[in-house]
Amino acid sequence: LGADLTIVETLAHARAAEQAFPGVEVVVDVGGTDVKVLRLRRGRPVTFHLSSQCAAGHGAFLATAAAELGVPMHAYADRALAASRSAEFAVGCAIFLDTDRVTFQRDGRTVDEILAGRARALHRNVWELVVGEAPGRLGRSFLLSGGVHRNAAATLAHVRYLHEHVPGARVVVHPYPELCGAIGAALEI
C-alpha cells in the first residue's frame, strides 16, 4: 500500500478513541483474543493493562458458549437479555468459566441464563482479573471498543458495571468497536 508508518496497537486505539470521544480517559478494548485497558491523558496512553494468558480470549469465549449451547451468535444478545436471571460465573480464565457452564447445565439452568451469566462475567474479568483495581481509579469517562461490544448483552452489563462502580461515569461505545484499532492506525497516516 506504500504505507511507511508503523504504529503500536495501543497508540492506534488511543487515537481512534480520542477522535470518537474527545477527552476520554479510559479505553476498554475487549476483542476475541485479548483485553486492553488504556488510561489516557490528552489523548495519549499514560498506563495500560493487557490480559495475560489466563484472561485472554474473552470475545472468543462468548462465541464458543453460544456455539456449545446451540445458539447462533446473532441471537446471543436477545437470548441473554430475555433471561429473568443469570448464572453467576466465577472470575477466571475461559477454561474455568466453561467448567461453570457445564455445572450450570447439569444443575438445570436455562440456556438464556447461562448466556446472560457469561455476558455479565466478562466485565468482572476485565476489572478484577486484567486491571486489578477499581475503574474509578483510572478515570470517569470510558470508551468501550472491540468486537465484544457489538454484543448488546455484554455491552449493557459492562455499562451497568461501570455506572455502579463509578457514579456519574460517562460511558460510550465506539461507533465501530471492532475496527477501533484499524481506524486509529488510518488516522495516523
Short mmCIF file of C-alpha atoms in Angstrom, two decimals:
data_model
loop_
_atom_site.label_atom_id
_atom_site.label_comp_id
_atom_site.label_asym_id
_atom_site.label_seq_id
_atom_site.Cartn_x
_atom_site.Cartn_y
_atom_site.Cartn_z
CA LEU A 1 0.00 0.00 0.00
CA GLY A 2 3.00 2.27 0.21
CA ALA A 3 2.45 2.98 3.89
CA ASP A 4 5.67 3.72 5.70
CA LEU A 5 4.24 4.28 9.15
CA THR A 6 4.46 1.80 11.98
CA ILE A 7 2.03 2.36 14.82
CA VAL A 8 1.74 0.44 18.06
CA GLU A 9 -1.72 -1.00 18.69
CA THR A 10 -2.22 0.90 21.96
CA LEU A 11 -1.50 4.20 20.22
CA ALA A 12 -3.90 3.31 17.41
CA HIS A 13 -6.69 2.60 19.90
CA ALA A 14 -5.96 5.81 21.78
CA ARG A 15 -6.09 7.84 18.55
CA ALA A 16 -9.42 6.33 17.46
CA ALA A 17 -10.89 6.76 20.94
CA GLU A 18 -9.90 10.42 21.16
CA GLN A 19 -11.35 11.07 17.70
CA ALA A 20 -14.68 9.41 18.60
CA PHE A 21 -14.94 10.70 22.19
CA PRO A 22 -12.72 13.76 22.77
CA GLY A 23 -11.35 13.87 26.30
CA VAL A 24 -11.92 10.19 27.01
CA GLU A 25 -9.86 8.98 29.96
CA VAL A 26 -10.13 5.18 29.69
CA VAL A 27 -10.33 2.89 26.65
CA VAL A 28 -11.56 -0.65 27.30
CA ASP A 29 -10.87 -2.84 24.27
CA VAL A 30 -12.27 -6.35 24.57
CA GLY A 31 -11.51 -8.40 21.49
CA GLY A 32 -11.62 -12.04 20.62
CA THR A 33 -8.14 -12.83 21.90
CA ASP A 34 -7.10 -10.13 24.34
CA VAL A 35 -8.21 -7.27 26.58
CA LYS A 36 -6.52 -3.88 26.66
CA VAL A 37 -7.42 -1.14 29.13
CA LEU A 38 -5.70 2.17 28.41
CA ARG A 39 -5.62 5.19 30.68
CA LEU A 40 -5.29 8.33 28.57
CA ARG A 41 -4.20 11.86 29.26
CA ARG A 42 -4.77 14.39 26.48
CA GLY A 43 -5.40 11.53 24.06
CA ARG A 44 -2.16 9.67 24.79
CA PRO A 45 -1.75 6.47 26.83
CA VAL A 46 -0.12 7.01 30.21
CA THR A 47 -0.67 3.48 31.53
CA PHE A 48 -2.22 0.32 30.19
CA HIS A 49 -3.26 -3.14 31.28
CA LEU A 50 -3.10 -6.13 28.96
CA SER A 51 -4.64 -9.52 29.59
CA SER A 52 -2.37 -12.40 30.43
CA GLN A 53 -2.85 -15.89 29.07
CA CYS A 54 -5.44 -16.71 31.71
CA ALA A 55 -7.56 -13.63 30.96
CA ALA A 56 -7.23 -13.79 27.19
CA GLY A 57 -9.85 -15.00 24.78
CA HIS A 58 -12.83 -13.19 26.29
CA GLY A 59 -14.51 -12.48 22.97
CA ALA A 60 -13.99 -15.99 21.77
CA PHE A 61 -15.44 -17.33 24.98
CA LEU A 62 -18.81 -15.66 24.22
CA ALA A 63 -18.88 -17.13 20.71
CA THR A 64 -17.82 -20.54 22.00
CA ALA A 65 -20.55 -20.51 24.64
CA ALA A 66 -23.18 -19.67 22.05
CA ALA A 67 -22.00 -22.45 19.74
CA GLU A 68 -21.82 -25.02 22.55
CA LEU A 69 -25.35 -24.10 23.62
CA GLY A 70 -26.69 -24.24 20.06
CA VAL A 71 -27.41 -20.51 19.79
CA PRO A 72 -26.38 -18.56 16.68
CA MET A 73 -24.13 -15.65 17.66
CA HIS A 74 -26.55 -13.15 16.12
CA ALA A 75 -29.20 -14.34 18.62
CA TYR A 76 -26.91 -14.23 21.69
CA ALA A 77 -27.90 -10.80 22.98
CA ASP A 78 -31.64 -11.31 22.52
CA ARG A 79 -31.50 -14.61 24.37
CA ALA A 80 -29.31 -13.27 27.19
CA LEU A 81 -31.40 -10.13 27.63
CA ALA A 82 -34.59 -12.23 27.77
CA ALA A 83 -33.33 -14.18 30.80
CA SER A 84 -35.16 -13.44 34.05
CA ARG A 85 -31.96 -14.18 35.98
CA SER A 86 -28.37 -15.02 35.14
CA ALA A 87 -25.97 -17.73 36.17
CA GLU A 88 -23.18 -16.40 38.41
CA PHE A 89 -19.88 -17.33 36.81
CA ALA A 90 -16.67 -17.09 38.82
CA VAL A 91 -13.97 -14.69 37.71
CA GLY A 92 -11.21 -16.57 35.94
CA CYS A 93 -9.87 -17.99 32.74
CA ALA A 94 -12.08 -19.26 29.94
CA ILE A 95 -11.41 -22.90 30.91
CA PHE A 96 -12.81 -22.40 34.42
CA LEU A 97 -15.72 -20.40 33.02
CA ASP A 98 -16.52 -23.29 30.72
CA THR A 99 -16.44 -25.66 33.68
CA ASP A 100 -19.01 -23.38 35.33
CA ARG A 101 -21.16 -23.60 32.18
CA VAL A 102 -21.18 -27.38 32.33
CA THR A 103 -22.08 -27.27 36.02
CA PHE A 104 -24.92 -24.82 35.37
CA GLN A 105 -26.29 -27.03 32.59
CA ARG A 106 -26.16 -30.06 34.86
CA ASP A 107 -27.97 -28.06 37.58
CA GLY A 108 -30.80 -27.18 35.18
CA ARG A 109 -30.04 -23.53 34.43
CA THR A 110 -31.57 -22.41 31.14
CA VAL A 111 -29.54 -21.56 28.07
CA ASP A 112 -30.66 -17.93 28.36
CA GLU A 113 -29.49 -17.75 31.99
CA ILE A 114 -26.11 -19.17 31.04
CA LEU A 115 -25.69 -16.72 28.15
CA ALA A 116 -26.68 -13.83 30.44
CA GLY A 117 -24.20 -15.01 33.06
CA ARG A 118 -21.39 -15.22 30.52
CA ALA A 119 -22.11 -11.68 29.34
CA ARG A 120 -22.05 -10.43 32.95
CA ALA A 121 -18.85 -12.30 33.81
CA LEU A 122 -16.93 -10.57 31.06
CA HIS A 123 -16.68 -7.11 32.63
CA ARG A 124 -15.85 -8.58 36.03
CA ASN A 125 -12.91 -10.40 34.44
CA VAL A 126 -11.76 -7.17 32.80
CA TRP A 127 -11.73 -5.18 36.01
CA GLU A 128 -10.94 -7.83 38.62
CA LEU A 129 -8.50 -10.05 36.70
CA VAL A 130 -6.92 -7.88 34.00
CA VAL A 131 -6.87 -4.43 35.62
CA GLY A 132 -6.98 -5.42 39.29
CA GLU A 133 -8.21 -2.07 40.54
CA ALA A 134 -11.45 -0.12 40.65
CA PRO A 135 -12.36 1.57 37.34
CA GLY A 136 -12.81 4.92 39.10
CA ARG A 137 -9.08 4.99 39.87
CA LEU A 138 -8.40 5.23 36.13
CA GLY A 139 -10.97 7.87 35.22
CA ARG A 140 -14.60 8.89 34.86
CA SER A 141 -15.08 8.72 31.08
CA PHE A 142 -14.86 5.37 29.29
CA LEU A 143 -14.90 4.29 25.67
CA LEU A 144 -15.73 0.64 25.01
CA SER A 145 -14.22 -0.92 21.90
CA GLY A 146 -13.50 -4.35 20.49
CA GLY A 147 -15.84 -6.75 18.75
CA VAL A 148 -17.31 -7.97 22.04
CA HIS A 149 -19.01 -4.60 22.37
CA ARG A 150 -21.09 -5.47 19.31
CA ASN A 151 -22.95 -7.82 21.67
CA ALA A 152 -25.70 -5.76 23.34
CA ALA A 153 -25.90 -8.07 26.37
CA ALA A 154 -22.16 -7.82 27.10
CA THR A 155 -22.15 -4.07 26.48
CA LEU A 156 -25.18 -3.39 28.68
CA ALA A 157 -23.65 -5.42 31.51
CA HIS A 158 -20.37 -3.53 31.13
CA VAL A 159 -22.08 -0.13 31.12
CA ARG A 160 -24.09 -1.06 34.21
CA TYR A 161 -20.95 -2.26 35.97
CA LEU A 162 -19.13 0.99 35.24
CA HIS A 163 -22.07 3.13 36.38
CA GLU A 164 -22.33 1.09 39.57
CA HIS A 165 -18.62 1.43 40.35
CA VAL A 166 -18.11 4.97 39.06
CA PRO A 167 -21.23 7.03 39.82
CA GLY A 168 -21.72 9.67 37.15
CA ALA A 169 -19.36 7.93 34.73
CA ARG A 170 -19.67 8.77 31.05
CA VAL A 171 -19.58 5.58 29.00
CA VAL A 172 -19.82 5.35 25.22
CA VAL A 173 -19.28 2.57 22.72
CA HIS A 174 -17.06 3.34 19.74
CA PRO A 175 -19.24 3.63 16.60
CA TYR A 176 -17.22 0.79 15.03
CA PRO A 177 -15.94 -1.08 18.07
CA GLU A 178 -14.41 -4.00 16.18
CA LEU A 179 -12.45 -1.60 13.93
CA CYS A 180 -11.19 0.87 16.53
CA GLY A 181 -7.51 -0.07 16.20
CA ALA A 182 -7.62 -0.04 12.40
CA ILE A 183 -9.35 3.34 12.40
CA GLY A 184 -6.70 4.74 14.74
CA ALA A 185 -3.92 3.47 12.51
CA ALA A 186 -5.60 5.04 9.47
CA LEU A 187 -5.96 8.37 11.28
CA GLU A 188 -2.21 8.40 11.91
CA ILE A 189 -1.33 8.04 8.24
#
